[in-house]
Coordinates of N, CA, C and O in Angstrom, one line a residue:
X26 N -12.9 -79.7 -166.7 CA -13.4 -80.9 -166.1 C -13.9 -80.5 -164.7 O -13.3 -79.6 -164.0
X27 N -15.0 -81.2 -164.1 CA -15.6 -80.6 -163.2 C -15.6 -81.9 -162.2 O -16.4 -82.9 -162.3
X28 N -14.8 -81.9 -161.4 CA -14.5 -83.1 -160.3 C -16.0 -83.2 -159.0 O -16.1 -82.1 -158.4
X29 N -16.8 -84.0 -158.8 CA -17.7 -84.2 -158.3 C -17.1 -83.8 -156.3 O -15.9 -83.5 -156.0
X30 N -17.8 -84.0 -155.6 CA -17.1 -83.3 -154.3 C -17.1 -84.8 -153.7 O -18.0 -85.5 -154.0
X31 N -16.2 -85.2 -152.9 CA -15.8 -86.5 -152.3 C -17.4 -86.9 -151.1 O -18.1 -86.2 -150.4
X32 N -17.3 -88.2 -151.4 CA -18.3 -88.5 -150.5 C -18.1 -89.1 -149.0 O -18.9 -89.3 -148.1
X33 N -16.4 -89.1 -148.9 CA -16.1 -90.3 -148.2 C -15.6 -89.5 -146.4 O -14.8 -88.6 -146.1
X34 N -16.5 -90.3 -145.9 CA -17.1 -89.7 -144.3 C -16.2 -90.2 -143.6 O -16.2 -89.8 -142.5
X35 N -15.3 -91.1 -143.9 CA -14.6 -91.9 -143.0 C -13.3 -91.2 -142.1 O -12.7 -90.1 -142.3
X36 N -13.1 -92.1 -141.4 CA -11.5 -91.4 -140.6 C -10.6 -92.6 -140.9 O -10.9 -93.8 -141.2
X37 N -9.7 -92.1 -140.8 CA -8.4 -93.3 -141.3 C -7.9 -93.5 -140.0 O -7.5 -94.7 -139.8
X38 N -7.9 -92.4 -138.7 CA -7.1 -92.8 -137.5 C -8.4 -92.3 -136.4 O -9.4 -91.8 -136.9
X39 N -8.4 -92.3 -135.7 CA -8.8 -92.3 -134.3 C -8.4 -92.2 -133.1 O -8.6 -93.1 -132.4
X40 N -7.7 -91.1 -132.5 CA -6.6 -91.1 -131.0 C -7.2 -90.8 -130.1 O -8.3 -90.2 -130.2
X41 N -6.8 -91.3 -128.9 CA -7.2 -90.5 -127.7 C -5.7 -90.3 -127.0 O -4.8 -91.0 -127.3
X42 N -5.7 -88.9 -125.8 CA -4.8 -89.2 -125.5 C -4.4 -89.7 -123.9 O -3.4 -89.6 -123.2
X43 N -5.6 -90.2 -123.7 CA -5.5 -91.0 -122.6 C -6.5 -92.5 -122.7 O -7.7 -92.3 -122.9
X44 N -6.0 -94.0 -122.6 CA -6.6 -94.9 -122.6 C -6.5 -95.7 -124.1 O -5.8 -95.3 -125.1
X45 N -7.1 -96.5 -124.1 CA -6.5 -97.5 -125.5 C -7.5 -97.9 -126.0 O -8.0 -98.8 -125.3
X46 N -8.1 -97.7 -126.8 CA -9.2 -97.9 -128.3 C -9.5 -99.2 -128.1 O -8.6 -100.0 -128.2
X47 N -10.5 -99.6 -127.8 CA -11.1 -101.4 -128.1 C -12.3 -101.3 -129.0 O -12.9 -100.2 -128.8
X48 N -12.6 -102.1 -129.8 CA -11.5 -102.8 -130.6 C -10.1 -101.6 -131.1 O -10.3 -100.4 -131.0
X49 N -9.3 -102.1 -131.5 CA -8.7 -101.4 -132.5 C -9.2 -100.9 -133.2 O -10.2 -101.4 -133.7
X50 N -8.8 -99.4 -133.6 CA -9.3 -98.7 -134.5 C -9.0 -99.7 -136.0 O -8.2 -100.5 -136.3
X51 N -10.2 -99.0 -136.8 CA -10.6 -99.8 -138.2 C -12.0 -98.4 -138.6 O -13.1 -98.0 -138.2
X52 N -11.1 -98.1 -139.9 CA -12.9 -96.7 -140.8 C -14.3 -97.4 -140.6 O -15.3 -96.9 -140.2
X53 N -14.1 -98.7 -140.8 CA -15.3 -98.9 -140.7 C -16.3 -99.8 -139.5 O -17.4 -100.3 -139.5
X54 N -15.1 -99.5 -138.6 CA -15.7 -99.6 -137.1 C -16.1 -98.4 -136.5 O -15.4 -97.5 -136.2
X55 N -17.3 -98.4 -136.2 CA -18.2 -96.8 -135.5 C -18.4 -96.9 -133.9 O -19.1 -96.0 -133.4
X56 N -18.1 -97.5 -133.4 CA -18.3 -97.8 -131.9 C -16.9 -98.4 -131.3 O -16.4 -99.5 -131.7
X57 N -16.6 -97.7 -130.3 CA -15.4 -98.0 -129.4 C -15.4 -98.0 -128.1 O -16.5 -97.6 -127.9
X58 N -14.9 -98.2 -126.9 CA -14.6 -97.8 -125.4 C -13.5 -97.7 -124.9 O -12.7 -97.9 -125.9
X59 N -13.0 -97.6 -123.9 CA -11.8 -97.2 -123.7 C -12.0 -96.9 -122.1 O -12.9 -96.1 -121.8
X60 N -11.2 -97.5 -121.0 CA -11.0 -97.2 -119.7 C -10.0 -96.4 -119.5 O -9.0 -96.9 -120.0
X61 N -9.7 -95.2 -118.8 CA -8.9 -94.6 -118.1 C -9.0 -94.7 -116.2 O -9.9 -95.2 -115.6
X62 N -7.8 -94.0 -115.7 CA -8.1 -94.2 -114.2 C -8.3 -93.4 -113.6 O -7.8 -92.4 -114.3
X63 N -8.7 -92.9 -112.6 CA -9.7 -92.1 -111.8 C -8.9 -90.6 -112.3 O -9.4 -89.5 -112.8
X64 N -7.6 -91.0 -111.9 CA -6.6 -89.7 -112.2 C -6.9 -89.0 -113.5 O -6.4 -88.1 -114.1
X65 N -7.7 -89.7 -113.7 CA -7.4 -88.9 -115.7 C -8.6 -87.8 -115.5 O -9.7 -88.4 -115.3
X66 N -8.7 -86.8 -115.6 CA -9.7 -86.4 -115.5 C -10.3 -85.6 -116.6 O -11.3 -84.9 -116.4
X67 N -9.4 -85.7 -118.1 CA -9.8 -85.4 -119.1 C -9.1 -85.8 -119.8 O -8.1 -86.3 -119.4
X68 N -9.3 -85.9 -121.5 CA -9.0 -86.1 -122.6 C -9.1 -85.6 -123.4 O -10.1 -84.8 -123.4
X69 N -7.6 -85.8 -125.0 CA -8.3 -85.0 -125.9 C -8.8 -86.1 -127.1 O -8.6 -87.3 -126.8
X70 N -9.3 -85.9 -128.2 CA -9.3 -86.9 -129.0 C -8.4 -86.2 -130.6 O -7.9 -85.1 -130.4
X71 N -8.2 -86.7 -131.7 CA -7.3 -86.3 -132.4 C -8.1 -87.3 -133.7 O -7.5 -88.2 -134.2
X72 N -9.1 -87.1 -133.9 CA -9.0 -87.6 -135.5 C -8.5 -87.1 -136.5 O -8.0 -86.0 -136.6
X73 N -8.6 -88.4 -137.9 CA -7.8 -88.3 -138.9 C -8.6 -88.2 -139.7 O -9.2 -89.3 -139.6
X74 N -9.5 -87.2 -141.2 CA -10.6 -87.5 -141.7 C -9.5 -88.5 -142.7 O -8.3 -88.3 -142.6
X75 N -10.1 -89.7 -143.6 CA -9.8 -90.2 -145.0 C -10.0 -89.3 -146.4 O -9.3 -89.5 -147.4
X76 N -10.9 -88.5 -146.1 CA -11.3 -87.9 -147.7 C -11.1 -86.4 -147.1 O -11.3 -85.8 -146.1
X77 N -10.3 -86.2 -148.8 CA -10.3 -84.8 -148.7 C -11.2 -83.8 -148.3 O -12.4 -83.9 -148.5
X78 N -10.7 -82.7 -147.7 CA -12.0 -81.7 -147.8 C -13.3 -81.8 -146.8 O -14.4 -81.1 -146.7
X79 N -12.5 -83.3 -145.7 CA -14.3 -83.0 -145.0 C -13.7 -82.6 -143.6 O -12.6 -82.4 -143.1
X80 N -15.1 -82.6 -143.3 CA -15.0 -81.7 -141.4 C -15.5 -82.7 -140.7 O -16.1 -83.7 -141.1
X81 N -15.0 -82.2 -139.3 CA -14.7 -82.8 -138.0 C -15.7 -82.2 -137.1 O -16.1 -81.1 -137.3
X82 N -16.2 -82.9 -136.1 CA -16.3 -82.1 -134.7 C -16.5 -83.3 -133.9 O -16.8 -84.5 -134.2
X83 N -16.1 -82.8 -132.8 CA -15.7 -83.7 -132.0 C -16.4 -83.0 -130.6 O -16.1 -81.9 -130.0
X84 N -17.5 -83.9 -130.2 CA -18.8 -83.4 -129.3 C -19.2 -81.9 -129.5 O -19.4 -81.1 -128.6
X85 N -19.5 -81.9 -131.1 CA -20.0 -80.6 -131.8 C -19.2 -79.4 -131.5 O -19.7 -78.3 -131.2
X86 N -17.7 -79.5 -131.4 CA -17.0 -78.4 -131.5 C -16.0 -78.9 -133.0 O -15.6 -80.0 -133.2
X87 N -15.8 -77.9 -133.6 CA -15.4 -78.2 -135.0 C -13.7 -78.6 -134.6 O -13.2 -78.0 -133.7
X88 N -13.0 -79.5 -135.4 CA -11.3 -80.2 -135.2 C -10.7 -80.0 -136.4 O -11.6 -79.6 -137.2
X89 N -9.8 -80.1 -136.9 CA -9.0 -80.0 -137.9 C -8.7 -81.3 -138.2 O -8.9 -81.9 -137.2
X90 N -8.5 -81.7 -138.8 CA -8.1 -83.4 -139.3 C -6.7 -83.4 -138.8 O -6.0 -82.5 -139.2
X91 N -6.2 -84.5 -138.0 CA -5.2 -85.0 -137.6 C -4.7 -83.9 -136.4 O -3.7 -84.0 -135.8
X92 N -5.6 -82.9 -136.1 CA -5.3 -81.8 -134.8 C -5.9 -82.3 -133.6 O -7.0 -82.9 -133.8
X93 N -5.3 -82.2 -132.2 CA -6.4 -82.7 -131.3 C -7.5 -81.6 -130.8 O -7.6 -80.4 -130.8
X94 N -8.4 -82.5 -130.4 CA -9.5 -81.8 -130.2 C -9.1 -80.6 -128.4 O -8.1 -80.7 -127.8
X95 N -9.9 -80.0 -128.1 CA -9.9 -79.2 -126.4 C -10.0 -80.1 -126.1 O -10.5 -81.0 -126.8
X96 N -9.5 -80.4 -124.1 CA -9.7 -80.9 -123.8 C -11.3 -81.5 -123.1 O -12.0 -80.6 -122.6
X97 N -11.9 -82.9 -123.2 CA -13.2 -83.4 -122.7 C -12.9 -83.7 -121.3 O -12.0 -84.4 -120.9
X98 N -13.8 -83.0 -120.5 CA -13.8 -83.4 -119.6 C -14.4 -84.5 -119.0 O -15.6 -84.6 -119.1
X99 N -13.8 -85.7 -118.1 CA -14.4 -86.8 -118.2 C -15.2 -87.0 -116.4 O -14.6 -86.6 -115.4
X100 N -16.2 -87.4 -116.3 CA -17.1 -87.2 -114.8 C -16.5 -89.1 -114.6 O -16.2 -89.8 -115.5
X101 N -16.6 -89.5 -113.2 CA -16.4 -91.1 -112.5 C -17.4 -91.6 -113.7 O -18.3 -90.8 -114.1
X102 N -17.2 -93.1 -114.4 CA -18.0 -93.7 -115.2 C -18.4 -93.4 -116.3 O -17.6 -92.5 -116.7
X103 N -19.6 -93.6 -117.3 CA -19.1 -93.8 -118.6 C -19.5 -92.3 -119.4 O -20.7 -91.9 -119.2
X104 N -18.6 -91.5 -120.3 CA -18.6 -90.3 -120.7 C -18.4 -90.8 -122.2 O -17.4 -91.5 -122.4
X105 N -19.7 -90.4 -123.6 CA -19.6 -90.5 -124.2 C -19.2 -89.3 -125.3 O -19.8 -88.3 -125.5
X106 N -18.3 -89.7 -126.0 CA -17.9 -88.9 -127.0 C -17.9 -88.7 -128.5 O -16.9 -89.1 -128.9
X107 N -18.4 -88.3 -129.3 CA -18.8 -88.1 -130.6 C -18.1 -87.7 -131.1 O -17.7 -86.6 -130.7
X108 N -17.7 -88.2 -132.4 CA -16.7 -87.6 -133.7 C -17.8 -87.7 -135.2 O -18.3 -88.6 -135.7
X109 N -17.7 -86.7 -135.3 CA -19.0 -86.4 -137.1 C -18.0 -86.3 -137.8 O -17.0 -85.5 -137.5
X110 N -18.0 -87.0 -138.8 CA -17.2 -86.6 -139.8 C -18.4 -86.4 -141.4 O -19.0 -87.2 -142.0
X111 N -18.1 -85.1 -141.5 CA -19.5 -84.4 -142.7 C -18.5 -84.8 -144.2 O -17.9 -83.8 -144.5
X112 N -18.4 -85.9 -145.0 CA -17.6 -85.6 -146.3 C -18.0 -84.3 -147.3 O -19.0 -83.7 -147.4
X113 N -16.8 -84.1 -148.0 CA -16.6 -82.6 -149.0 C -18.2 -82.3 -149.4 O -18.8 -81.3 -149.6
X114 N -18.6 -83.8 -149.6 CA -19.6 -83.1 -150.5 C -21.0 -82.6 -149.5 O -22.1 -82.3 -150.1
X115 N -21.0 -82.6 -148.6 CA -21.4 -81.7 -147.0 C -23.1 -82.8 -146.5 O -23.9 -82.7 -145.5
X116 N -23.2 -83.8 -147.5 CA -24.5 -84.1 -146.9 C -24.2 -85.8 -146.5 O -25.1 -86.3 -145.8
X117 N -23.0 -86.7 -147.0 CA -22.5 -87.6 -146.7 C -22.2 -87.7 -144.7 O -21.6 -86.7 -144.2
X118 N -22.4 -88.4 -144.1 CA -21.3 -88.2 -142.5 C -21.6 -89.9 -141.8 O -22.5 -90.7 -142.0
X119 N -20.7 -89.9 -141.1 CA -20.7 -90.5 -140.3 C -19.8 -90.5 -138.9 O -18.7 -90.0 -138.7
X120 N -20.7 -91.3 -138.1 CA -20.7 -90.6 -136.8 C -20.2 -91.7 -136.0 O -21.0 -92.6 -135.8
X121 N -18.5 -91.7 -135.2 CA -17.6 -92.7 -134.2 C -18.3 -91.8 -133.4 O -18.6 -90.6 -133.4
X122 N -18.6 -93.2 -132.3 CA -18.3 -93.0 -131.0 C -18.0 -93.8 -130.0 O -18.4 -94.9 -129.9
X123 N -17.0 -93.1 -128.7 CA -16.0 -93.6 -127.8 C -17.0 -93.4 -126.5 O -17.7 -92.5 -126.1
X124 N -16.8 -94.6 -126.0 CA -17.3 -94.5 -124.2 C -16.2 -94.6 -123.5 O -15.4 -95.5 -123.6
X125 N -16.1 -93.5 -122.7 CA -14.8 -93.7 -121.9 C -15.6 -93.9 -120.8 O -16.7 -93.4 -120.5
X126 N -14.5 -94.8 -119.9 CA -15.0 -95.0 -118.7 C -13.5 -94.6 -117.8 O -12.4 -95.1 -117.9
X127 N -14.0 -93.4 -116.8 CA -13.0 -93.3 -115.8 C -13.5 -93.9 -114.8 O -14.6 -94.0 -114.4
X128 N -12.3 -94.6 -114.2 CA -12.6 -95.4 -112.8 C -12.7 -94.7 -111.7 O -12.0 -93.6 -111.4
X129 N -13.5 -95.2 -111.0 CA -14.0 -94.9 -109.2 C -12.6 -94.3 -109.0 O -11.5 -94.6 -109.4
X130 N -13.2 -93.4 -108.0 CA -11.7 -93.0 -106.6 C -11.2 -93.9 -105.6 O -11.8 -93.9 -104.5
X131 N -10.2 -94.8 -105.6 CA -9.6 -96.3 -104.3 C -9.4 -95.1 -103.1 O -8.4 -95.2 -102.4
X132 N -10.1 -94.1 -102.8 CA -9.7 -93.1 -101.7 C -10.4 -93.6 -100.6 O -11.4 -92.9 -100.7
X133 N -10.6 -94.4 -99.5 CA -11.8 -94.2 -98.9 C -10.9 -93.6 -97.5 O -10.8 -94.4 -96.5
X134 N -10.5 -92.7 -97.5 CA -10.2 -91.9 -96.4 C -10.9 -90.5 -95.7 O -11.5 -89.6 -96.3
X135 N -10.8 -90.6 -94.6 CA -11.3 -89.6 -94.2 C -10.2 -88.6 -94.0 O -9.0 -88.7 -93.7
X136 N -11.1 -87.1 -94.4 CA -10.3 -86.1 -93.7 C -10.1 -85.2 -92.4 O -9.2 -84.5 -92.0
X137 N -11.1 -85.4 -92.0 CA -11.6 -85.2 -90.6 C -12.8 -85.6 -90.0 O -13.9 -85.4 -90.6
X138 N -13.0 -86.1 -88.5 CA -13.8 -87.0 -87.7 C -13.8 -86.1 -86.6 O -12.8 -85.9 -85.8
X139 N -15.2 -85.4 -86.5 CA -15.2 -84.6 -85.4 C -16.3 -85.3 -84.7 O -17.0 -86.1 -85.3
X140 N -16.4 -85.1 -82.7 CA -17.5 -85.5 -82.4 C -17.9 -84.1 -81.8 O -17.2 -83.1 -81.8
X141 N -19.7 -84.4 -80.9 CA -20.0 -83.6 -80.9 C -19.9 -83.5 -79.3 O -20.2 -82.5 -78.7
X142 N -19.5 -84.4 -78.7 CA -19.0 -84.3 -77.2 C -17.6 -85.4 -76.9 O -17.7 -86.7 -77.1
X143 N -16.5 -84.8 -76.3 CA -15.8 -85.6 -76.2 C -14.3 -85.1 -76.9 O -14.1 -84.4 -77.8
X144 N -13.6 -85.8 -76.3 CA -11.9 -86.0 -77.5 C -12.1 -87.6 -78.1 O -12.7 -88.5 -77.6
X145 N -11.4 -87.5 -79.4 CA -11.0 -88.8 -80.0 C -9.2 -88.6 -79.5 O -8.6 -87.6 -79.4
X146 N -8.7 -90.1 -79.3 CA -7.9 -90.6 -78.9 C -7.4 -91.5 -79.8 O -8.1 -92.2 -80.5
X147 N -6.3 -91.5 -80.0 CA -5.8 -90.2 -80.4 C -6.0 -89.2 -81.8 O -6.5 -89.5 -82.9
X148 N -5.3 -88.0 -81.4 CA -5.8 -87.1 -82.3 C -6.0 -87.1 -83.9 O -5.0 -87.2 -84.6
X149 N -7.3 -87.2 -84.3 CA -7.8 -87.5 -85.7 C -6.4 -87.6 -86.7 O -5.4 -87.0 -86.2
X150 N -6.1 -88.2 -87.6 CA -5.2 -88.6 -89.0 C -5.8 -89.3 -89.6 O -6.7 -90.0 -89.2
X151 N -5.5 -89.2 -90.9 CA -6.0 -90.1 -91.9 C -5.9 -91.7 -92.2 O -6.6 -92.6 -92.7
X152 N -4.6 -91.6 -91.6 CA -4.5 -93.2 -92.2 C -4.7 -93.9 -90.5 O -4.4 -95.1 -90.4
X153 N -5.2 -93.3 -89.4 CA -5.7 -94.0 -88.5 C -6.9 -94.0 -88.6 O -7.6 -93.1 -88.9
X154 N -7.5 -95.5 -88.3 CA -8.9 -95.9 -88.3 C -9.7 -96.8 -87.3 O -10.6 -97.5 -87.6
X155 N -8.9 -96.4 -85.8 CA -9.4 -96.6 -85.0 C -9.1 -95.9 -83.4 O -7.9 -95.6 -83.2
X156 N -10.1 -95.7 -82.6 CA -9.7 -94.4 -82.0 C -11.0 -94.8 -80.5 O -12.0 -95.6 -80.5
X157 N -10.5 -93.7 -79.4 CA -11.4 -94.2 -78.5 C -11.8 -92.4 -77.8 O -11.1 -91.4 -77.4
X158 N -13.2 -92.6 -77.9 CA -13.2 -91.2 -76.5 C -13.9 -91.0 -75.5 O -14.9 -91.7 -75.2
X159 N -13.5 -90.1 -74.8 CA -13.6 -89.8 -73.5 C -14.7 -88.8 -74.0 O -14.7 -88.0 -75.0
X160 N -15.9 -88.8 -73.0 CA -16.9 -87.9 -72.7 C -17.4 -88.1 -70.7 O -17.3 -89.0 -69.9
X161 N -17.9 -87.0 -70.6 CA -18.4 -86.5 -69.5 C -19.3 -88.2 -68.9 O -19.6 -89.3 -69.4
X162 N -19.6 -87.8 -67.7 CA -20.6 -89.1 -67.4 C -22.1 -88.9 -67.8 O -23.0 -89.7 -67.9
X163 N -22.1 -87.2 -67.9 CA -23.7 -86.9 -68.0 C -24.1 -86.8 -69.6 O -25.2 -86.4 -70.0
X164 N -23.0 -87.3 -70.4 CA -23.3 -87.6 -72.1 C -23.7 -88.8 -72.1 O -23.0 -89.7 -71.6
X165 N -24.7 -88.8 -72.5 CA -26.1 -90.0 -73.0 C -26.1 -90.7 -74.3 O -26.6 -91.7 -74.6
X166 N -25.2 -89.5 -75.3 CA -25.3 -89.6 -76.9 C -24.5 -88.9 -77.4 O -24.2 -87.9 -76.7
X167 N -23.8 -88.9 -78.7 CA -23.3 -88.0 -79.3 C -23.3 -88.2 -80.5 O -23.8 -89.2 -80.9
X168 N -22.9 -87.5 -81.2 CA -23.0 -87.8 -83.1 C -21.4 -87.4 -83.3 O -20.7 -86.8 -82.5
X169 N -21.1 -87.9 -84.8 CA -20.1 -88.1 -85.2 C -20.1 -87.4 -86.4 O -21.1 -87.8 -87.1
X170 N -19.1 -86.2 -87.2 CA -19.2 -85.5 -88.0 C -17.7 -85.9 -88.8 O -16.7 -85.4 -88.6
X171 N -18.0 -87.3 -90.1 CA -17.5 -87.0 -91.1 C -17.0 -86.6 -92.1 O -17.9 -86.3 -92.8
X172 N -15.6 -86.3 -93.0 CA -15.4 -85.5 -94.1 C -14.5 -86.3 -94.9 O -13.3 -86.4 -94.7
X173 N -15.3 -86.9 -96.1 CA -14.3 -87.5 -96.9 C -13.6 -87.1 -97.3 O -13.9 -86.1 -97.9
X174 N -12.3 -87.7 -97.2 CA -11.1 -87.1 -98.2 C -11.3 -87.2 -100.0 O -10.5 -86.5 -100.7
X175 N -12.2 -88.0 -100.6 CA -12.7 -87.8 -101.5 C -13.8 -87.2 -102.5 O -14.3 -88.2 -103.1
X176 N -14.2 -86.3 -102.9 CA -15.7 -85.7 -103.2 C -16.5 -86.4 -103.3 O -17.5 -86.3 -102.5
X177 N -16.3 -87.6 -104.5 CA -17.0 -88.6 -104.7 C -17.1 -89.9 -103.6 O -18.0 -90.7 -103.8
X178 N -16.6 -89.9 -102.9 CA -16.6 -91.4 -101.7 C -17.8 -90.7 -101.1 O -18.2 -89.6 -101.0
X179 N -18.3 -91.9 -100.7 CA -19.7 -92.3 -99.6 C -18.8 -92.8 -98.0 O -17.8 -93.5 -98.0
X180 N -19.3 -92.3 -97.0 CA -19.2 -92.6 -95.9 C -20.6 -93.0 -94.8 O -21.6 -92.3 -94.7
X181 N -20.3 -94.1 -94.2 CA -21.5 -94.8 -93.5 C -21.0 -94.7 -91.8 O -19.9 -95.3 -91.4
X182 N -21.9 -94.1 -90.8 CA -21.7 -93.9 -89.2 C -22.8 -95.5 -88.8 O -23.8 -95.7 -89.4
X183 N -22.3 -96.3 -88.0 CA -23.0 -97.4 -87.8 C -23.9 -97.9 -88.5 O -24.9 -98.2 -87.9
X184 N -23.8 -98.1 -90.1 CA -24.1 -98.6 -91.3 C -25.2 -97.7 -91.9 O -26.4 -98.2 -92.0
X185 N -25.0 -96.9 -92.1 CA -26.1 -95.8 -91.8 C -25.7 -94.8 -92.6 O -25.5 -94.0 -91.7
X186 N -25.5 -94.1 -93.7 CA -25.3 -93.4 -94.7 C -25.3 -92.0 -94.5 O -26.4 -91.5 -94.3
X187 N -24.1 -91.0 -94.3 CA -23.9 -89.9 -93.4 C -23.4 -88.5 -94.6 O -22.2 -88.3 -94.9
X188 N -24.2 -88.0 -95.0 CA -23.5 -86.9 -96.2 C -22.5 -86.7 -95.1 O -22.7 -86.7 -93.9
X189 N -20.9 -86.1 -96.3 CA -19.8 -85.5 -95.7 C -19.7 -84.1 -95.4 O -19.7 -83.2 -96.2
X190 N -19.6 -84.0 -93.9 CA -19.5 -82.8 -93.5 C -20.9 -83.0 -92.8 O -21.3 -81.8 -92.7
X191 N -21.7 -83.6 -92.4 CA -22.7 -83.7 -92.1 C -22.7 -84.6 -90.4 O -21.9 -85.5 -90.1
X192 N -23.7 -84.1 -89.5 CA -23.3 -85.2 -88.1 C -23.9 -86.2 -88.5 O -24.4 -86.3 -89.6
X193 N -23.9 -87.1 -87.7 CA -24.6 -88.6 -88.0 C -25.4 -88.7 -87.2 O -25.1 -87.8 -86.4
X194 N -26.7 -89.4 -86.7 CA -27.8 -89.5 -86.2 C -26.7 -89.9 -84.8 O -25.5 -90.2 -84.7
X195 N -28.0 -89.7 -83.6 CA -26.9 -90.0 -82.1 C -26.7 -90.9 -82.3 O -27.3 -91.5 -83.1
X196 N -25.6 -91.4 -81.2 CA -25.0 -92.6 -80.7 C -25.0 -92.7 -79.5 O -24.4 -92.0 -78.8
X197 N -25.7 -93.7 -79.1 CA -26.0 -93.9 -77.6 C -24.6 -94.8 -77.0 O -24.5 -95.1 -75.8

């Protein structure tokens, strides 16, 4: 007897290991999302095929059925992930996929506030955010050199958009 090769593409489970599946996983739901928080900075996924004998890959690296995948690394906002599932009989598949969304960084600190004439008063810290300085009488102007404590955070010198580590236009 010659048993035909399974056609059935489906997954019975769907894991991640960071964040919570919406909708609820269901085989014959193909689209999911899932929020994690800034901290997460990767994931793995762990599917389950349903039919014997078929393959996995999970953002085209091959998985084992019910094994987790390497870890995905996830960038701030929405990072899409793909699971193929090819059935036994190799020309059947179908194709979940998860949008994970990692959240923004709540960081908006600085890590250092240099000027280019003068002392800040008192001496630069982080969680202080207000400060006064002293410069010469013959300083006309000076710029102010930001460093966020975050990679991703934006920092603005009198509403004015300043890359980090960068001076800011003068200040009269």
């Amino acid at each position: 007897v010659t048993r035909a090769a399974s056609s059935n593409a489906d997954l019975s489970n769907l894991a991640l290991s960071a964040g919570t599946l919406t909708p609820t996983f269901t085989s014959g739901t193909t689209t999911y999302t899932a929020t994690v928080s800034n901290g997460t900075t990767g994931l793995t996924v762990t599917p389950t095929a349903a039919g014997a004998g078929a393959t996995l890959t999970v953002n085209g690296s091959t998985v084992s059925s019910g094994t987790a995948s390497s870890s995905i690394p996830l960038s701030v906002g929405d990072n899409t992930i793909t699971t193929i599932v090819t059935a036994q009989d190799g020309t059947t598949s179908k194709t979940y996929t998860v949008t994970v969304t990692r959240a923004p960084s709540a960081n908006a600190d600085l890590s250092a506030l240099v000027l280019s004439a003068g002392t800040l008063s008192p001496t630069f810290a982080a969680g202080t955010t207000s400060y006064t300085a002293t410069v010469s009488n013959a300083t006309t102007s000076l710029t102010t050199t930001p460093t966020v404590a975050d990679a991703t955070a934006t920092v603005k010198v009198n509403g004015t958009t300043v890359t980090s580590e960068s001076a800011s236009g003068a200040i009269a």
